[in-house]
Each structure stands twice: as C-alpha cells, then as structure tokens.
C-alpha cells in the first residue's frame, strides 16, 4: 500500500520584509501539521513561494513524485500571480486552492497597516484565483476558516477524490468475455477512456479462467470457504455450490492480481466450462475493493473500484447496482435496485446470508450461491458513466435509501430500496433525459460534490440531478453542454 501525501504551497512576495516571510512560513508549517492530524492523508508544508522559479521547481517535483497526490495552495499575503503562470501551466497533479486565513477574527485593538499587510488572504487569494481562471486550470476552491470542521471535512473529501484520480489512472480492467449481445449503454470507446481516465481495458478468455479454476487446490478452497462461513450466515444445504464459488473467486483473483487488475466484468452469455455464474465470488471480491460490472459492463466495473477507493480506508460503501422495478404507490414511491447476483456486501444493513437458488438467465448448469441482504437506509448517490460519442458523461443522482418497505421473501437476491431526488418520477425523468444507464455505482460515502471534483480533474462532462433539478433546467443544461463539449 503506497503512502500518499499532499503538498502545501503558500504564496507571498519579498515586499513585506523577512520578518513577515518568516511568520508566514512558521504559520504555514503550523497549519499543515494541525490539518495533517484531522485529514485522511498528511499535508506537508513545502515552500513560501516568492519567485517564478520557486513555484516552477515545486511543481516539477510534485509532478515527478508518485507519493504527492495533489497540491493545496493559499496566499497568506499578496502574491503577484504572473510568477505562478509557468508553474500552474505545467502542474499535472490535482490542485485545491484553499482560500483561508490564519486568524479567525479581525482583532479590533491590534489591527493596523502592519497587520493588514501580513493578513491579506482576501486580497492575495483573489489574485491567485484570477490566474487559475485565466489559465482555465481545473481546480477545487474551498473557502473558510482552516480550523472549521466543515472546511476540514471538505478538504478531507477532496483528498479522497484524489485517491479516486490515482485509482483511475492506474486502473486495469479484466474482461471475461464481451458485452451482453445488443446492449448499447454498456458499450464505449476504450481508447478514448484510456486517454481521458487512464483505464487499460482488455479481455481474457473464459477458457483461461476455467483452466485457472482447475488448478485451484482443495486446501485453497477450504481456506476461502472458512472465510465465507466466518463472515456470513449460511442459509443453504448446498455447500458444494459455496465451494464452487470459492474456486471461482480464487481463480479470478489470481488472474487479476497477476495482471494488476482492480476491476473485472463477465457475462452470463459466456460461461463456457463453468457451472455457475460467479455470485458470492464476485460479491466477496467487491468487498475486498475490486470493481465489478455485469453483462460485460467494464465502465461500471472500473467506476465501482474508483468510488470504493474514495471511501473510508480506501474501500468504502460503494457497489455495482441496477435499477430493476418501481413501487408507484402515492407517497411511497421507490426504486428497487438489485442484480441477478452481484451486489456488494459493503451496502448491507445486516450480516448477509449465503443462499443458493436457481438462476434461469444464462448458461448456469448449477444453482449459484450468492449473498442475500437488505441495503442500508441513508443518503447516497447513484452514478453512471456513459459514452456520448466523442466524450464521456458522468451522471450523478442524489438518493435516499430506505429500509425496504416489504420483506419480499421470494426475491433471491440482495436488494436496495431508494427514492431518487427531487422525487421518484421527476428524478426518473431527469435520469432518462440525461441518458443514465440501468447499471450504476451506488454509494453511501461518496457524494455528488466529490464526483464533480473527480470529473473536473479527469476533464469529462458532469451532470448532477439533485433536490433542485427540474427537467426544464436539465434540458437546457444538456443542450449547452452538448455544444461546449463538441467544441472542446
Ligand atoms: Mn445488469
């Protein structure tokens, strides 16, 4: 596991004398140390920059150092921004402009022109902001007092977004078989995706997986079987099906780890030589942080792994999801999401149980084992990445998940029930208008602001459907964005 850090680069100039520069440096160091204690990744104070060369040098180093996941800039005093042009132009790491100041209050008795010259972030950060805008440089702007919890939480979330940027640029997806025949939304331009997002998406034969499965030893199966039994309740007599899933998981994990893949897809239409569609196997792999997409959906698979990497401890509560069916009773309008088998247990409200059931779809010779559970209640999002032809569009919708309002005893899969914002029917109208897929990543710990930040860094289109969205406003937004992205 690599250790990542963020760099704190503070702007100033020589005009105010050495004492002021010493004070700025000491305070910047103090702020970086204090913030490092509350942020998920350390903030390392690097330099009080006063010249073009100092800024260019720190940017060159940031670009080169793998451990540097992004830079955070702030102007304690005024920092003339022409000296920032070369550095910011060349910056390849994510950038956050923290518009803060060292002191919270204006000190009534103490304030004089010396105080004003030292504490003029309101002035300096505007000059800094102009250059960001003038260069059309993608950046996150966070304003507020650096000790305030909401500022720190937003910085923390932005750091997590940068983990998603690293995960994306390192992403390798292992595809077992092609996309489901005739399906449109799971297709996409893999070359464009590699250029924009860094994903290496390649295919491996199902026959190679079957060969790998045959080479798995009984001892390996025993060990993973014990792990399943310790983590989940068993609600089936068909222990052979569970062992078969363990064999599938071990083989898939070996192949992925060998190639450095963090995500995979498969399709029920191509299980040649396999007795079961991987269910429990895929679910348990997702719980370990691997991305998954059904029906050959490599886009949602990679996005699942990326959203997981943005969550708590680098493996958050995010999973592959599919919109299935609605409850359209007035006042109780909900979507029911699930998949044939593969819903990540990180979404579960309680301990999942292993069950085996017949699966009519696909070429399953035997009943596949899968985890069955209800999803957690709470605020979340669903996200869908689609290929618009010439560009990628990321659509994010705010949702409120609820405890499923009925037990559905004959539904043999994990399920999540939610209300889309602004309300179910308007939310569905907006989603369909924007072209969002039936496959999504559902997340409880990545929010729309984080994905807006991620899309800005990756330079792809972003559409957010939330409490204030109306179909009229959305249509206009999509029309304008369509023109803009054709010109870009
Ligand atoms: Mn599906």
Coordinates of C-alpha atoms and ligand atoms in Angstrom, one line a residue:
X1 CA 0.0 0.0 0.0
X2 CA 1.5 3.3 -1.1
X3 CA 1.7 6.2 1.3
X4 CA 0.3 9.3 -0.3
X5 CA 0.7 12.9 0.9
X6 CA -0.4 16.4 -0.2
X7 CA 1.8 19.4 -0.5
X8 CA 1.0 22.8 1.0
X9 CA 2.4 25.7 -1.2
X10 CA 1.9 29.2 0.2
X11 CA 2.2 32.3 -1.9
X12 CA 3.9 35.5 -0.8
X13 CA 6.5 38.0 -2.1
X14 CA 9.6 40.0 -0.9
X15 CA 7.7 43.3 -0.5
X16 CA 6.9 43.0 3.2
X17 CA 10.4 42.0 4.5
X18 CA 12.0 39.0 6.0
X19 CA 10.0 39.1 9.3
X20 CA 6.7 38.7 7.5
X21 CA 8.1 35.9 5.4
X22 CA 9.3 34.1 8.5
X23 CA 5.9 34.5 10.2
X24 CA 4.2 33.2 7.0
X25 CA 6.4 30.1 6.9
X26 CA 6.0 29.4 10.6
X27 CA 2.2 29.6 10.4
X28 CA 2.0 27.6 7.2
X29 CA 4.0 24.8 8.9
X30 CA 1.7 25.0 12.0
X31 CA -1.4 24.8 9.8
X32 CA -0.1 21.9 7.8
X33 CA 0.8 20.0 11.0
X34 CA -2.6 20.7 12.5
X35 CA -4.5 19.7 9.4
X36 CA -2.5 16.5 9.0
X37 CA -3.9 15.4 12.3
X38 CA -7.5 15.6 11.0
X39 CA -7.2 14.8 7.3
X40 CA -7.1 11.2 5.9
X41 CA -3.7 12.0 4.3
X42 CA -0.9 14.2 5.6
X43 CA -0.4 17.8 4.4
X44 CA 3.3 18.6 4.0
X45 CA 4.3 22.3 4.0
X46 CA 6.7 22.8 1.1
X47 CA 7.5 26.4 0.4
X48 CA 6.6 30.0 0.9
X49 CA 6.9 30.9 -2.8
X50 CA 8.1 34.3 -3.8
X51 CA 9.5 33.8 -7.3
X52 CA 8.6 32.1 -10.6
X53 CA 11.5 29.7 -10.1
X54 CA 10.4 28.6 -6.6
X55 CA 6.9 27.8 -7.9
X56 CA 8.1 26.1 -11.1
X57 CA 10.5 24.0 -9.0
X58 CA 7.9 22.8 -6.5
X59 CA 5.5 21.9 -9.4
X60 CA 8.2 19.9 -11.2
X61 CA 8.9 18.0 -8.1
X62 CA 5.1 17.4 -7.4
X63 CA 4.6 16.1 -10.9
X64 CA 7.6 13.8 -10.5
X65 CA 6.9 12.4 -7.0
X66 CA 4.5 9.5 -7.0
X67 CA 3.7 10.0 -3.4
X68 CA 2.4 13.5 -4.0
X69 CA -1.3 13.1 -4.7
X70 CA -2.1 16.8 -5.1
X71 CA -1.2 20.3 -4.1
X72 CA -3.0 22.8 -1.9
X73 CA -2.2 26.5 -2.4
X74 CA -3.0 29.5 -0.3
X75 CA -1.8 33.1 -0.3
X76 CA -1.2 34.4 3.2
X77 CA -0.1 37.7 1.8
X78 CA -0.4 39.2 -1.6
X79 CA 1.4 37.0 -4.2
X80 CA 1.6 38.6 -7.7
X81 CA 0.3 35.9 -10.0
X82 CA 2.4 36.3 -13.1
X83 CA 5.1 34.4 -11.2
X84 CA 2.6 31.5 -10.9
X85 CA 1.9 31.2 -14.7
X86 CA 4.7 28.8 -15.6
X87 CA 4.2 26.5 -12.6
X88 CA 0.4 26.3 -12.8
X89 CA 0.6 25.8 -16.6
X90 CA 2.9 22.8 -16.0
X91 CA 1.1 21.3 -13.0
X92 CA -0.1 17.7 -13.6
X93 CA -1.4 16.9 -10.1
X94 CA -4.8 17.8 -8.7
X95 CA -4.9 21.3 -7.3
X96 CA -7.0 22.8 -4.5
X97 CA -7.0 26.5 -3.7
X98 CA -7.7 26.9 0.0
X99 CA -9.0 30.4 0.4
X100 CA -8.5 30.8 4.2
X101 CA -6.7 33.0 6.6
X102 CA -4.6 32.3 9.7
X103 CA -6.7 34.3 12.1
X104 CA -10.5 33.8 12.5
X105 CA -11.3 37.3 13.8
X106 CA -10.3 40.8 13.0
X107 CA -8.6 42.0 16.2
X108 CA -10.2 45.3 17.0
X109 CA -7.4 46.8 19.1
X110 CA -4.5 45.3 17.4
X111 CA -5.3 45.9 13.7
X112 CA -3.1 48.4 11.9
X113 CA -1.4 48.5 8.5
X114 CA 1.2 46.0 9.5
X115 CA -1.5 43.5 10.5
X116 CA -3.2 44.2 7.2
X117 CA 0.0 43.6 5.2
X118 CA 0.6 40.3 6.9
X119 CA -3.0 39.0 6.9
X120 CA -4.3 39.8 3.4
X121 CA -5.5 36.5 2.1
X122 CA -8.8 38.1 1.0
X123 CA -6.6 40.2 -1.3
X124 CA -4.0 37.6 -2.2
X125 CA -6.4 34.7 -2.9
X126 CA -8.3 36.9 -5.4
X127 CA -5.1 37.5 -7.4
X128 CA -4.4 33.8 -7.2
X129 CA -7.9 32.9 -8.2
X130 CA -7.7 35.2 -11.2
X131 CA -4.7 33.2 -12.6
X132 CA -6.5 29.9 -12.1
X133 CA -9.4 31.2 -14.1
X134 CA -7.2 32.9 -16.7
X135 CA -5.3 29.7 -17.3
X136 CA -8.6 27.7 -17.4
X137 CA -6.9 25.4 -15.0
X138 CA -9.1 22.9 -13.3
X139 CA -9.0 23.4 -9.5
X140 CA -11.1 23.0 -6.4
X141 CA -11.8 26.2 -4.5
X142 CA -12.6 25.8 -0.8
X143 CA -13.2 29.0 1.3
X144 CA -13.5 29.3 5.0
X145 CA -11.5 29.2 8.3
X146 CA -9.0 26.4 8.3
X147 CA -9.9 25.2 11.8
X148 CA -13.6 25.0 11.0
X149 CA -14.9 21.4 10.8
X150 CA -16.8 21.9 7.5
X151 CA -13.7 23.2 5.8
X152 CA -11.6 20.3 7.1
X153 CA -14.3 17.8 6.0
X154 CA -14.3 19.3 2.5
X155 CA -10.5 19.1 2.4
X156 CA -10.8 15.5 3.5
X157 CA -13.3 14.7 0.8
X158 CA -11.1 16.4 -1.8
X159 CA -8.2 14.3 -0.7
X160 CA -10.3 11.2 -1.2
X161 CA -11.2 12.4 -4.7
X162 CA -7.5 12.5 -5.4
X163 CA -7.3 8.8 -4.4
X164 CA -10.0 8.2 -7.0
X165 CA -7.9 10.1 -9.5
X166 CA -4.9 7.8 -8.8
X167 CA -7.1 4.7 -8.8
X168 CA -8.4 5.8 -12.2
X169 CA -5.0 6.5 -13.7
X170 CA -3.8 3.1 -12.6
X171 CA -7.0 1.2 -13.4
X172 CA -6.7 -2.1 -15.3
X173 CA -10.0 -3.9 -16.1
X174 CA -10.0 -7.7 -16.8
X175 CA -12.9 -8.6 -19.0
X176 CA -14.1 -12.2 -19.2
X177 CA -16.0 -12.4 -22.4
X178 CA -17.6 -9.5 -24.3
X179 CA -20.6 -7.2 -23.5
X180 CA -24.0 -8.8 -23.5
X181 CA -25.3 -9.0 -27.0
X182 CA -27.1 -6.0 -28.5
X183 CA -26.9 -3.9 -25.3
X184 CA -26.0 -0.2 -26.1
X185 CA -25.3 1.6 -22.8
X186 CA -22.6 -0.8 -21.7
X187 CA -20.5 -0.1 -24.8
X188 CA -17.9 2.6 -25.1
X189 CA -14.7 3.8 -26.7
X190 CA -11.9 2.1 -24.8
X191 CA -9.2 4.2 -26.5
X192 CA -10.9 7.5 -25.5
X193 CA -11.4 6.1 -22.0
X194 CA -7.7 5.3 -21.6
X195 CA -6.7 8.7 -22.9
X196 CA -9.1 10.6 -20.5
X197 CA -9.3 8.3 -17.5
X198 CA -6.2 6.1 -17.8
X199 CA -8.1 2.8 -17.8
X200 CA -6.5 -0.2 -19.5
X201 CA -9.4 -2.4 -20.5
X202 CA -8.6 -5.8 -22.0
X203 CA -10.1 -9.2 -22.4
X204 CA -9.2 -12.6 -21.2
X205 CA -10.7 -15.9 -22.4
X206 CA -13.3 -17.6 -20.2
X207 CA -11.3 -20.8 -21.1
X208 CA -8.2 -19.3 -19.4
X209 CA -10.3 -18.8 -16.2
X210 CA -11.6 -22.4 -16.3
X211 CA -8.0 -23.6 -16.6
X212 CA -7.1 -21.5 -13.6
X213 CA -10.1 -22.8 -11.7
X214 CA -9.0 -26.4 -12.3
X215 CA -5.5 -25.6 -10.8
X216 CA -7.0 -24.3 -7.5
X217 CA -6.2 -26.7 -4.7
X218 CA -8.8 -28.2 -2.2
X219 CA -6.7 -26.5 0.6
X220 CA -7.2 -23.1 -1.1
X221 CA -10.9 -23.7 -1.4
X222 CA -11.1 -24.8 2.2
X223 CA -9.4 -21.6 3.4
X224 CA -11.7 -19.3 1.5
X225 CA -14.8 -21.4 2.4
X226 CA -13.9 -20.9 6.1
X227 CA -13.6 -17.2 5.5
X228 CA -17.1 -17.1 3.9
X229 CA -18.5 -19.0 6.8
X230 CA -17.0 -16.7 9.4
X231 CA -18.2 -13.6 7.6
X232 CA -21.7 -14.6 6.5
X233 CA -24.6 -16.7 7.7
X234 CA -25.2 -19.9 5.7
X235 CA -28.8 -20.4 4.6
X236 CA -28.4 -23.4 2.3
X237 CA -27.6 -27.1 2.4
X238 CA -25.8 -26.9 -0.9
X239 CA -22.3 -26.4 0.4
X240 CA -20.8 -27.7 -2.8
X241 CA -22.1 -24.5 -4.6
X242 CA -20.4 -22.4 -2.0
X243 CA -17.1 -24.3 -2.5
X244 CA -17.5 -23.8 -6.3
X245 CA -17.9 -20.1 -5.8
X246 CA -14.7 -20.1 -3.7
X247 CA -12.9 -21.9 -6.5
X248 CA -14.1 -19.2 -9.0
X249 CA -13.1 -16.4 -6.7
X250 CA -9.6 -17.7 -6.1
X251 CA -9.0 -18.2 -9.8
X252 CA -10.3 -14.8 -10.8
X253 CA -8.3 -13.1 -8.0
X254 CA -5.1 -14.9 -9.1
X255 CA -5.6 -13.8 -12.7
X256 CA -6.4 -10.2 -11.7
X257 CA -3.5 -9.9 -9.2
X258 CA -1.1 -11.3 -11.7
X259 CA -2.0 -8.6 -14.2
X260 CA -2.5 -5.8 -11.7
X261 CA -6.3 -5.5 -12.4
X262 CA -8.5 -3.9 -9.8
X263 CA -11.8 -4.5 -11.7
X264 CA -13.4 -7.2 -13.8
X265 CA -16.5 -7.9 -15.8
X266 CA -18.2 -11.1 -17.1
X267 CA -21.4 -12.0 -18.8
X268 CA -23.9 -14.8 -18.3
X269 CA -23.9 -15.3 -22.0
X270 CA -20.3 -16.6 -21.8
X271 CA -19.7 -19.1 -19.0
X272 CA -18.3 -21.8 -21.2
X273 CA -16.9 -24.6 -19.0
X274 CA -18.2 -23.0 -15.8
X275 CA -21.1 -24.5 -13.7
X276 CA -22.3 -21.2 -12.1
X277 CA -22.2 -17.5 -12.8
X278 CA -19.9 -16.1 -10.1
X279 CA -22.2 -14.6 -7.5
X280 CA -20.8 -15.0 -4.0
X281 CA -17.4 -15.0 -5.6
X282 CA -17.9 -11.6 -7.3
X283 CA -19.6 -10.2 -4.1
X284 CA -16.7 -11.2 -1.9
X285 CA -14.2 -9.8 -4.4
X286 CA -16.1 -6.5 -4.3
X287 CA -15.9 -6.4 -0.6
X288 CA -12.1 -6.6 -0.9
X289 CA -12.2 -3.4 -3.1
X290 CA -12.3 -4.9 -6.6
X291 CA -14.7 -3.4 -9.1
X292 CA -17.3 -5.4 -10.9
X293 CA -19.8 -4.9 -13.8
X294 CA -22.3 -7.4 -15.0
X295 CA -23.1 -8.2 -18.7
X296 CA -19.6 -7.1 -19.7
X297 CA -20.1 -3.6 -18.3
X298 CA -16.4 -2.6 -17.9
X299 CA -17.3 1.1 -17.4
X300 CA -19.4 0.5 -14.3
X301 CA -16.8 -2.1 -13.1
X302 CA -14.0 0.4 -13.1
X303 CA -16.2 3.1 -11.6
X304 CA -17.1 0.8 -8.8
X305 CA -13.5 0.3 -7.9
X306 CA -12.8 4.0 -8.2
X307 CA -15.7 5.0 -5.9
X308 CA -14.6 2.4 -3.4
X309 CA -11.1 3.9 -3.4
X310 CA -12.6 7.2 -2.5
X311 CA -14.3 5.8 0.6
X312 CA -13.2 5.2 4.2
X313 CA -9.9 3.5 4.4
X314 CA -9.7 3.3 0.6
X315 CA -12.5 0.7 0.4
X316 CA -15.8 2.4 1.1
X317 CA -19.5 1.6 0.9
X318 CA -20.0 1.6 -2.8
X319 CA -21.2 -1.2 -5.1
X320 CA -22.5 -2.2 -8.5
X321 CA -26.2 -1.6 -8.8
X322 CA -29.0 -2.0 -11.3
X323 CA -32.4 -0.3 -11.3
X324 CA -35.0 -3.0 -11.6
X325 CA -38.5 -2.1 -10.7
X326 CA -40.7 0.6 -9.1
X327 CA -43.2 0.9 -6.3
X328 CA -45.5 3.6 -7.6
X329 CA -48.0 4.0 -4.7
X330 CA -48.6 7.6 -4.0
X331 CA -46.5 8.8 -1.0
X332 CA -44.5 5.6 -1.2
X333 CA -42.6 5.9 -4.5
X334 CA -39.4 3.9 -4.5
X335 CA -37.0 2.3 -6.9
X336 CA -35.9 -1.3 -6.1
X337 CA -32.4 -2.0 -7.1
X338 CA -30.6 -5.3 -7.2
X339 CA -28.8 -7.5 -9.7
X340 CA -29.0 -11.1 -10.7
X341 CA -26.4 -12.0 -8.1
X342 CA -23.7 -9.4 -7.7
X343 CA -24.5 -6.8 -5.1
X344 CA -21.6 -5.7 -2.9
X345 CA -21.9 -6.6 0.8
X346 CA -20.5 -3.1 1.7
X347 CA -24.1 -1.9 1.1
X348 CA -25.6 -4.3 3.6
X349 CA -27.6 -3.2 6.6
X350 CA -27.1 -6.5 8.4
X351 CA -25.0 -9.7 8.2
X352 CA -25.5 -11.1 4.7
X353 CA -26.6 -14.8 4.3
X354 CA -25.4 -17.2 1.7
X355 CA -28.2 -18.9 -0.3
X356 CA -28.4 -21.0 -3.4
X357 CA -31.3 -20.6 -5.9
X358 CA -32.0 -21.5 -9.5
X359 CA -30.9 -18.8 -12.0
X360 CA -32.8 -19.1 -15.2
X361 CA -30.9 -16.5 -17.1
X362 CA -27.6 -17.6 -18.7
X363 CA -25.9 -20.9 -19.0
X364 CA -25.7 -22.0 -15.4
X365 CA -25.6 -25.7 -15.0
X366 CA -26.0 -25.5 -11.2
X367 CA -27.7 -23.1 -8.8
X368 CA -25.3 -20.4 -8.0
X369 CA -24.5 -19.4 -4.4
X370 CA -25.0 -15.7 -3.6
X371 CA -25.2 -13.3 -0.7
X372 CA -28.7 -12.1 0.1
X373 CA -29.3 -9.0 2.2
X374 CA -31.1 -5.6 2.5
X375 CA -29.3 -2.4 1.8
X376 CA -28.7 0.3 4.4
X377 CA -31.0 3.2 4.9
X378 CA -29.5 6.7 4.4
X379 CA -28.4 9.3 2.0
X380 CA -26.4 8.2 -1.1
X381 CA -25.9 8.7 -4.8
X382 CA -26.1 6.6 -7.9
X383 CA -23.6 7.3 -10.6
X384 CA -23.5 6.3 -14.3
X385 CA -20.7 6.9 -16.8
X386 CA -21.9 6.9 -20.4
X387 CA -20.2 7.3 -23.8
X388 CA -21.9 10.1 -25.7
X389 CA -19.7 9.6 -28.8
X390 CA -16.7 11.8 -28.7
X391 CA -16.9 12.3 -24.9
X392 CA -17.8 10.7 -21.6
X393 CA -20.6 11.9 -19.4
X394 CA -20.8 11.2 -15.7
X395 CA -24.4 11.4 -14.3
X396 CA -24.9 11.5 -10.6
X397 CA -28.2 11.4 -8.8
X398 CA -28.8 12.0 -5.1
X399 CA -30.9 9.3 -3.5
X400 CA -32.3 8.5 -0.1
X401 CA -32.2 4.8 0.6
X402 CA -34.8 3.3 3.0
X403 CA -35.2 0.1 4.8
X404 CA -37.2 -2.0 2.1
X405 CA -40.8 -1.5 2.9
X406 CA -41.7 -5.2 2.4
X407 CA -39.7 -8.4 3.1
X408 CA -40.0 -9.8 -0.5
X409 CA -39.4 -13.4 0.8
X410 CA -39.3 -14.9 -2.7
X411 CA -36.7 -12.5 -4.1
X412 CA -33.4 -14.5 -4.0
X413 CA -31.0 -11.6 -4.3
X414 CA -29.6 -8.6 -2.3
X415 CA -31.8 -5.6 -2.7
X416 CA -31.7 -1.8 -2.0
X417 CA -34.8 0.4 -2.0
X418 CA -34.5 4.2 -2.5
X419 CA -36.2 7.4 -3.5
X420 CA -34.4 9.4 -6.2
X421 CA -34.3 13.1 -5.8
X422 CA -36.0 15.5 -6.3
X423 CA -38.8 12.8 -6.2
X424 CA -39.1 9.5 -7.8
X425 CA -40.9 10.4 -11.1
X426 CA -39.1 13.7 -11.7
X427 CA -35.9 12.0 -10.8
X428 CA -36.5 9.2 -13.3
X429 CA -37.5 11.8 -16.0
X430 CA -34.2 13.6 -15.4
X431 CA -32.1 10.4 -15.4
X432 CA -33.7 9.2 -18.6
X433 CA -33.3 12.6 -20.3
X434 CA -29.6 12.6 -19.4
X435 CA -29.2 9.1 -20.8
X436 CA -28.2 7.4 -17.5
X437 CA -27.7 3.7 -17.6
X438 CA -29.6 1.0 -15.7
X439 CA -26.2 -0.1 -14.3
X440 CA -24.9 2.3 -11.7
X441 CA -22.5 2.6 -8.8
X442 CA -24.5 3.1 -5.6
X443 CA -22.5 4.8 -2.9
X444 CA -23.2 5.8 0.7
X445 CA -19.9 7.6 1.3
X446 CA -19.1 9.3 -2.0
X447 CA -21.3 12.4 -2.7
X448 CA -22.1 14.5 -5.8
X449 CA -19.5 17.2 -4.9
X450 CA -16.8 14.6 -4.8
X451 CA -17.7 13.2 -8.2
X452 CA -18.0 16.8 -9.6
X453 CA -14.4 17.3 -8.4
X454 CA -13.3 14.0 -9.9
X455 CA -14.9 14.7 -13.3
X456 CA -13.3 18.2 -13.4
X457 CA -9.9 16.7 -12.8
X458 CA -10.4 13.9 -15.4
X459 CA -11.9 16.5 -17.8
X460 CA -15.2 14.8 -18.6
X461 CA -18.7 16.1 -18.6
X462 CA -20.6 16.1 -15.3
X463 CA -24.4 16.1 -14.8
X464 CA -25.9 16.3 -11.3
X465 CA -29.5 15.5 -10.5
X466 CA -30.5 16.6 -7.1
X467 CA -33.2 18.3 -4.9
X468 CA -33.3 21.4 -7.1
X469 CA -33.2 19.8 -10.6
X470 CA -36.1 20.3 -12.9
X471 CA -36.5 18.6 -16.3
X472 CA -36.6 22.1 -18.0
X473 CA -33.4 23.3 -16.4
X474 CA -31.7 20.0 -17.1
X475 CA -32.7 20.0 -20.8
X476 CA -31.2 23.5 -21.2
X477 CA -28.0 22.4 -19.3
X478 CA -27.6 19.3 -21.6
X479 CA -28.1 21.4 -24.7
X480 CA -25.4 23.9 -23.7
X481 CA -23.0 21.2 -22.5
X482 CA -23.5 19.3 -25.8
X483 CA -22.3 22.4 -27.7
X484 CA -19.5 23.1 -25.3
X485 CA -18.1 19.5 -25.4
X486 CA -18.3 19.4 -29.2
X487 CA -16.0 22.5 -29.3
X488 CA -13.6 21.3 -26.6
Ligands
LIG1 MN1 -27.3 -6.0 -15.4

